[in-house]
Amino acid sequence: MFICGVFFPQNPVWAHTPLDVTANEAGDKFTGLHAIWHDEHGESGLTQALQAYEQGEFHTLETAGSTGLQAGVFWSHFSLHNRDSQPVTLHIEYVDHQLVGLQVFSREKGSREAFREISNLSIYQPFDRRQVAHNRFVFPLTIAPGAAEALMVKFDPGELGVIFPSLRIWSPQPLQQNSKGEISLMAFLFGGYFLMAIFALVGAIAINNKILYFYSFYCASKILVWGTVLGYTHQYLMKGSFHWGHATLSGAVAIMAGLFFARTFLKTRRHTPKLDALLQLMLLNVAFLVGCVLLDWKALSQISMIIALLCYPLVVPIALIRWRQGENAAGVFALGWATLVLGLLAQAMRDLGYVVHNPVNYYWPPVASFVEMLAIMVAIGLMVQRLRLQKDRAEKKYLQQLEISKTDLELLVQSRTRELEAAKARAELEARTDPLTGIHNRRSFFEESNLLLKLVQRKGIPLGILMLDIDRFKSINDMHGHLIGDQALCATARVIAQHVREVDVFGRIGGEEFALLVSADGPGTLAIARRIHRDIAKIMIKSAQGPVQFTASIGVAQLQGERDVLELLQHADSALYRAKRAGRNRVLPYVTVDTDA
């Protein structure tokens, strides 16, 4: 088959020692799988590896090409034979990206000299220290004419990892051409991610749509994760230094972005709250993963990443449930997400050694991820189309209803207007009325009294004023409670109201103080005051301690040229003060000269 313009055989040649090579190797020969030794402790050097080889501990790898997820390091021994009459320079490529270090030792067949190190590659080294500029580990090897070169290779995955102890043999120029093809493929994918992210971001800003914001971030995270996982971030951006956690952190960002987008797009919080709780737990695990990377906890981060990848496919059944609930876009979303899950499953099967490593399943995950984003874009389009149709139907229905019910709407407006006018009248009344007794409050009393004062001054009508205070009202509250006190105030107001005519003005101007403005001369005002005083004394209120009775003190004043009600009220207040000093429970008129002084 052809991948990126380079031929890859479906059944590659797994060579036995020695493997014949020429100056025209096109990457169709693989070596390294027939003599493998696993050092579980990961502490072995070349000497221990050679001893293990001499003791027959090297064996053929029994899986399809991967060691699976294991701790420790692996060693491979093989030989390459140059059958040409000219020296051959080869580039030996490690076939995968999941490797921390690659150390290579060499000696010619039959030589008594010790093995010499010819390459020592590590992701922790600056990229420019690599012997061959490639996103995967590649080391050069020159073999003399007719000679055989024996190699001992150490594969280091870190504390826990997957190793493909398979090395691919290239001549320099074909490897360079193949690399250009791979870079072109990834440039196409990354360019697509970038365009989708930009378009979504512009749309999100234009219509202020949260779903498009999350989609844009999710697309951008794809560039980060695949660029880092496949080694391009180290090759082009972070050339000086690299860390084991960069790939894990980029994966965590992509998973977190995907989960946030899924929750928002599928509206799980509203429609599937129990499943939304599961997504929230997955987000907490990703947050824990980020914390493990920042704290350099490798083992915990690997466990957390495995949990995150195992839970990631659960989004598919959640999307299918939303599809069954009537959200058609969720079906397309489920299809796109399932494509990514299949890609990750293919990678897992390859990593565990169940399927052979080849360029197809190597690039399947990023290509599947790209297809996922395209499917999600289609799903977003379906969602937007559905919302537009709903909006159009709603507008049409609204216009029809508006046309049919125009008269009803006018009646409703009229009814509402009347209600508002009534509410306004009630509000104005409440603003002018004492809330406890229902009579004029202080402000309203003075407004009405001033109007009456102007009228009587213009007509020459006599005007009197009463100022009344309940005697020892505080003791009623203290002995019987404020509820009885309120009842006493209401009963007093009712008694006074019985003596109020339509032209009179009556209000509560203080706590237990009342004022009454009457159109009457001096004797008439006093007569009204005495009747009110008599009736108040007859009030009886039931309480838990027994019947409650009380009296009142009343000060009376007569209009004699005062310019406003406040001045007249001060005269009545002066008379009331005299009544209080005289022993309460009485009616006293205002006099110019205070005889009690």
JSON list of C-alpha atoms in Angstrom, two decimals, residues 36-127:
[
{"chain": "A", "resi": 36, "resn": "ILE", "atom": "CA", "xyz": [14.59, -9.53, 22.63]},
{"chain": "A", "resi": 37, "resn": "TRP", "atom": "CA", "xyz": [15.49, -9.41, 26.33]},
{"chain": "A", "resi": 38, "resn": "HIS", "atom": "CA", "xyz": [13.36, -7.72, 28.98]},
{"chain": "A", "resi": 39, "resn": "ASP", "atom": "CA", "xyz": [15.05, -6.15, 31.99]},
{"chain": "A", "resi": 40, "resn": "GLU", "atom": "CA", "xyz": [12.13, -5.61, 34.37]},
{"chain": "A", "resi": 41, "resn": "HIS", "atom": "CA", "xyz": [14.16, -3.44, 36.73]},
{"chain": "A", "resi": 42, "resn": "GLY", "atom": "CA", "xyz": [15.44, -1.17, 33.99]},
{"chain": "A", "resi": 43, "resn": "GLU", "atom": "CA", "xyz": [18.93, -0.92, 35.49]},
{"chain": "A", "resi": 44, "resn": "SER", "atom": "CA", "xyz": [20.91, -2.99, 33.01]},
{"chain": "A", "resi": 45, "resn": "GLY", "atom": "CA", "xyz": [23.79, -1.69, 30.95]},
{"chain": "A", "resi": 46, "resn": "LEU", "atom": "CA", "xyz": [25.56, -3.12, 27.95]},
{"chain": "A", "resi": 47, "resn": "THR", "atom": "CA", "xyz": [27.53, -5.64, 30.04]},
{"chain": "A", "resi": 48, "resn": "GLN", "atom": "CA", "xyz": [24.39, -7.15, 31.58]},
{"chain": "A", "resi": 49, "resn": "ALA", "atom": "CA", "xyz": [22.71, -7.27, 28.17]},
{"chain": "A", "resi": 50, "resn": "LEU", "atom": "CA", "xyz": [25.67, -9.12, 26.63]},
{"chain": "A", "resi": 51, "resn": "GLN", "atom": "CA", "xyz": [25.68, -11.59, 29.50]},
{"chain": "A", "resi": 52, "resn": "ALA", "atom": "CA", "xyz": [21.97, -12.21, 29.02]},
{"chain": "A", "resi": 53, "resn": "TYR", "atom": "CA", "xyz": [22.60, -12.76, 25.30]},
{"chain": "A", "resi": 54, "resn": "GLU", "atom": "CA", "xyz": [25.38, -15.26, 25.98]},
{"chain": "A", "resi": 55, "resn": "GLN", "atom": "CA", "xyz": [23.11, -17.08, 28.45]},
{"chain": "A", "resi": 56, "resn": "GLY", "atom": "CA", "xyz": [20.39, -17.46, 25.83]},
{"chain": "A", "resi": 57, "resn": "GLU", "atom": "CA", "xyz": [17.89, -15.13, 27.50]},
{"chain": "A", "resi": 58, "resn": "PHE", "atom": "CA", "xyz": [17.11, -13.27, 24.25]},
{"chain": "A", "resi": 59, "resn": "HIS", "atom": "CA", "xyz": [13.91, -14.58, 22.62]},
{"chain": "A", "resi": 60, "resn": "THR", "atom": "CA", "xyz": [11.64, -13.74, 19.73]},
{"chain": "A", "resi": 61, "resn": "LEU", "atom": "CA", "xyz": [8.86, -11.33, 20.60]},
{"chain": "A", "resi": 62, "resn": "GLU", "atom": "CA", "xyz": [5.65, -13.36, 20.66]},
{"chain": "A", "resi": 63, "resn": "THR", "atom": "CA", "xyz": [3.19, -10.49, 20.13]},
{"chain": "A", "resi": 64, "resn": "ALA", "atom": "CA", "xyz": [2.30, -8.76, 16.87]},
{"chain": "A", "resi": 65, "resn": "GLY", "atom": "CA", "xyz": [5.04, -6.22, 17.44]},
{"chain": "A", "resi": 66, "resn": "SER", "atom": "CA", "xyz": [4.54, -4.52, 20.82]},
{"chain": "A", "resi": 67, "resn": "THR", "atom": "CA", "xyz": [5.73, -5.38, 24.31]},
{"chain": "A", "resi": 68, "resn": "GLY", "atom": "CA", "xyz": [2.51, -4.03, 25.83]},
{"chain": "A", "resi": 69, "resn": "LEU", "atom": "CA", "xyz": [2.42, -1.75, 28.84]},
{"chain": "A", "resi": 70, "resn": "GLN", "atom": "CA", "xyz": [5.35, -2.92, 30.98]},
{"chain": "A", "resi": 71, "resn": "ALA", "atom": "CA", "xyz": [7.95, -1.49, 33.30]},
{"chain": "A", "resi": 72, "resn": "GLY", "atom": "CA", "xyz": [11.68, -1.78, 32.68]},
{"chain": "A", "resi": 73, "resn": "VAL", "atom": "CA", "xyz": [13.74, -1.65, 29.50]},
{"chain": "A", "resi": 74, "resn": "PHE", "atom": "CA", "xyz": [14.09, -3.96, 26.50]},
{"chain": "A", "resi": 75, "resn": "TRP", "atom": "CA", "xyz": [17.22, -4.94, 24.58]},
{"chain": "A", "resi": 76, "resn": "SER", "atom": "CA", "xyz": [17.35, -6.15, 20.98]},
{"chain": "A", "resi": 77, "resn": "HIS", "atom": "CA", "xyz": [20.24, -7.85, 19.19]},
{"chain": "A", "resi": 78, "resn": "PHE", "atom": "CA", "xyz": [20.53, -8.17, 15.42]},
{"chain": "A", "resi": 79, "resn": "SER", "atom": "CA", "xyz": [23.06, -7.94, 12.58]},
{"chain": "A", "resi": 80, "resn": "LEU", "atom": "CA", "xyz": [23.04, -6.18, 9.22]},
{"chain": "A", "resi": 81, "resn": "HIS", "atom": "CA", "xyz": [25.13, -7.39, 6.28]},
{"chain": "A", "resi": 82, "resn": "ASN", "atom": "CA", "xyz": [26.27, -5.11, 3.46]},
{"chain": "A", "resi": 83, "resn": "ARG", "atom": "CA", "xyz": [26.27, -7.20, 0.32]},
{"chain": "A", "resi": 84, "resn": "ASP", "atom": "CA", "xyz": [27.40, -4.32, -1.89]},
{"chain": "A", "resi": 85, "resn": "SER", "atom": "CA", "xyz": [30.96, -3.60, -2.92]},
{"chain": "A", "resi": 86, "resn": "GLN", "atom": "CA", "xyz": [30.64, -0.04, -1.64]},
{"chain": "A", "resi": 87, "resn": "PRO", "atom": "CA", "xyz": [30.12, 1.26, 1.90]},
{"chain": "A", "resi": 88, "resn": "VAL", "atom": "CA", "xyz": [26.44, 1.61, 2.79]},
{"chain": "A", "resi": 89, "resn": "THR", "atom": "CA", "xyz": [25.06, 4.44, 4.94]},
{"chain": "A", "resi": 90, "resn": "LEU", "atom": "CA", "xyz": [21.67, 3.66, 6.43]},
{"chain": "A", "resi": 91, "resn": "HIS", "atom": "CA", "xyz": [19.19, 5.50, 8.61]},
{"chain": "A", "resi": 92, "resn": "ILE", "atom": "CA", "xyz": [17.62, 3.16, 11.16]},
{"chain": "A", "resi": 93, "resn": "GLU", "atom": "CA", "xyz": [14.23, 4.42, 12.34]},
{"chain": "A", "resi": 94, "resn": "TYR", "atom": "CA", "xyz": [12.36, 3.49, 15.49]},
{"chain": "A", "resi": 95, "resn": "VAL", "atom": "CA", "xyz": [8.83, 2.87, 14.21]},
{"chain": "A", "resi": 96, "resn": "ASP", "atom": "CA", "xyz": [6.82, 4.62, 16.97]},
{"chain": "A", "resi": 97, "resn": "HIS", "atom": "CA", "xyz": [6.87, 7.82, 18.99]},
{"chain": "A", "resi": 98, "resn": "GLN", "atom": "CA", "xyz": [6.26, 6.38, 22.48]},
{"chain": "A", "resi": 99, "resn": "LEU", "atom": "CA", "xyz": [9.85, 6.08, 23.64]},
{"chain": "A", "resi": 100, "resn": "VAL", "atom": "CA", "xyz": [11.92, 8.02, 26.18]},
{"chain": "A", "resi": 101, "resn": "GLY", "atom": "CA", "xyz": [15.37, 6.86, 25.15]},
{"chain": "A", "resi": 102, "resn": "LEU", "atom": "CA", "xyz": [17.15, 4.80, 22.49]},
{"chain": "A", "resi": 103, "resn": "GLN", "atom": "CA", "xyz": [20.77, 3.67, 22.99]},
{"chain": "A", "resi": 104, "resn": "VAL", "atom": "CA", "xyz": [22.66, 1.81, 20.22]},
{"chain": "A", "resi": 105, "resn": "PHE", "atom": "CA", "xyz": [25.92, -0.17, 20.44]},
{"chain": "A", "resi": 106, "resn": "SER", "atom": "CA", "xyz": [27.74, -1.69, 17.46]},
{"chain": "A", "resi": 107, "resn": "ARG", "atom": "CA", "xyz": [30.61, -3.99, 16.46]},
{"chain": "A", "resi": 108, "resn": "GLU", "atom": "CA", "xyz": [31.48, -5.78, 13.26]},
{"chain": "A", "resi": 109, "resn": "LYS", "atom": "CA", "xyz": [30.83, -9.48, 12.98]},
{"chain": "A", "resi": 110, "resn": "GLY", "atom": "CA", "xyz": [33.85, -11.50, 14.14]},
{"chain": "A", "resi": 111, "resn": "SER", "atom": "CA", "xyz": [35.53, -8.53, 15.77]},
{"chain": "A", "resi": 112, "resn": "ARG", "atom": "CA", "xyz": [37.15, -9.04, 19.17]},
{"chain": "A", "resi": 113, "resn": "GLU", "atom": "CA", "xyz": [36.72, -5.39, 20.09]},
{"chain": "A", "resi": 114, "resn": "ALA", "atom": "CA", "xyz": [34.16, -4.34, 22.63]},
{"chain": "A", "resi": 115, "resn": "PHE", "atom": "CA", "xyz": [30.84, -2.83, 21.54]},
{"chain": "A", "resi": 116, "resn": "ARG", "atom": "CA", "xyz": [30.99, 0.90, 21.05]},
{"chain": "A", "resi": 117, "resn": "GLU", "atom": "CA", "xyz": [28.13, 3.34, 21.50]},
{"chain": "A", "resi": 118, "resn": "ILE", "atom": "CA", "xyz": [27.10, 4.85, 18.18]},
{"chain": "A", "resi": 119, "resn": "SER", "atom": "CA", "xyz": [23.89, 6.63, 19.24]},
{"chain": "A", "resi": 120, "resn": "ASN", "atom": "CA", "xyz": [22.21, 7.78, 22.44]},
{"chain": "A", "resi": 121, "resn": "LEU", "atom": "CA", "xyz": [18.87, 9.48, 21.85]},
{"chain": "A", "resi": 122, "resn": "SER", "atom": "CA", "xyz": [16.49, 10.88, 24.47]},
{"chain": "A", "resi": 123, "resn": "ILE", "atom": "CA", "xyz": [13.42, 13.10, 24.46]},
{"chain": "A", "resi": 124, "resn": "TYR", "atom": "CA", "xyz": [15.04, 15.07, 27.29]},
{"chain": "A", "resi": 125, "resn": "GLN", "atom": "CA", "xyz": [17.87, 16.18, 25.01]},
{"chain": "A", "resi": 126, "resn": "PRO", "atom": "CA", "xyz": [17.65, 19.30, 22.79]},
{"chain": "A", "resi": 127, "resn": "PHE", "atom": "CA", "xyz": [16.35, 18.33, 19.39]}
]
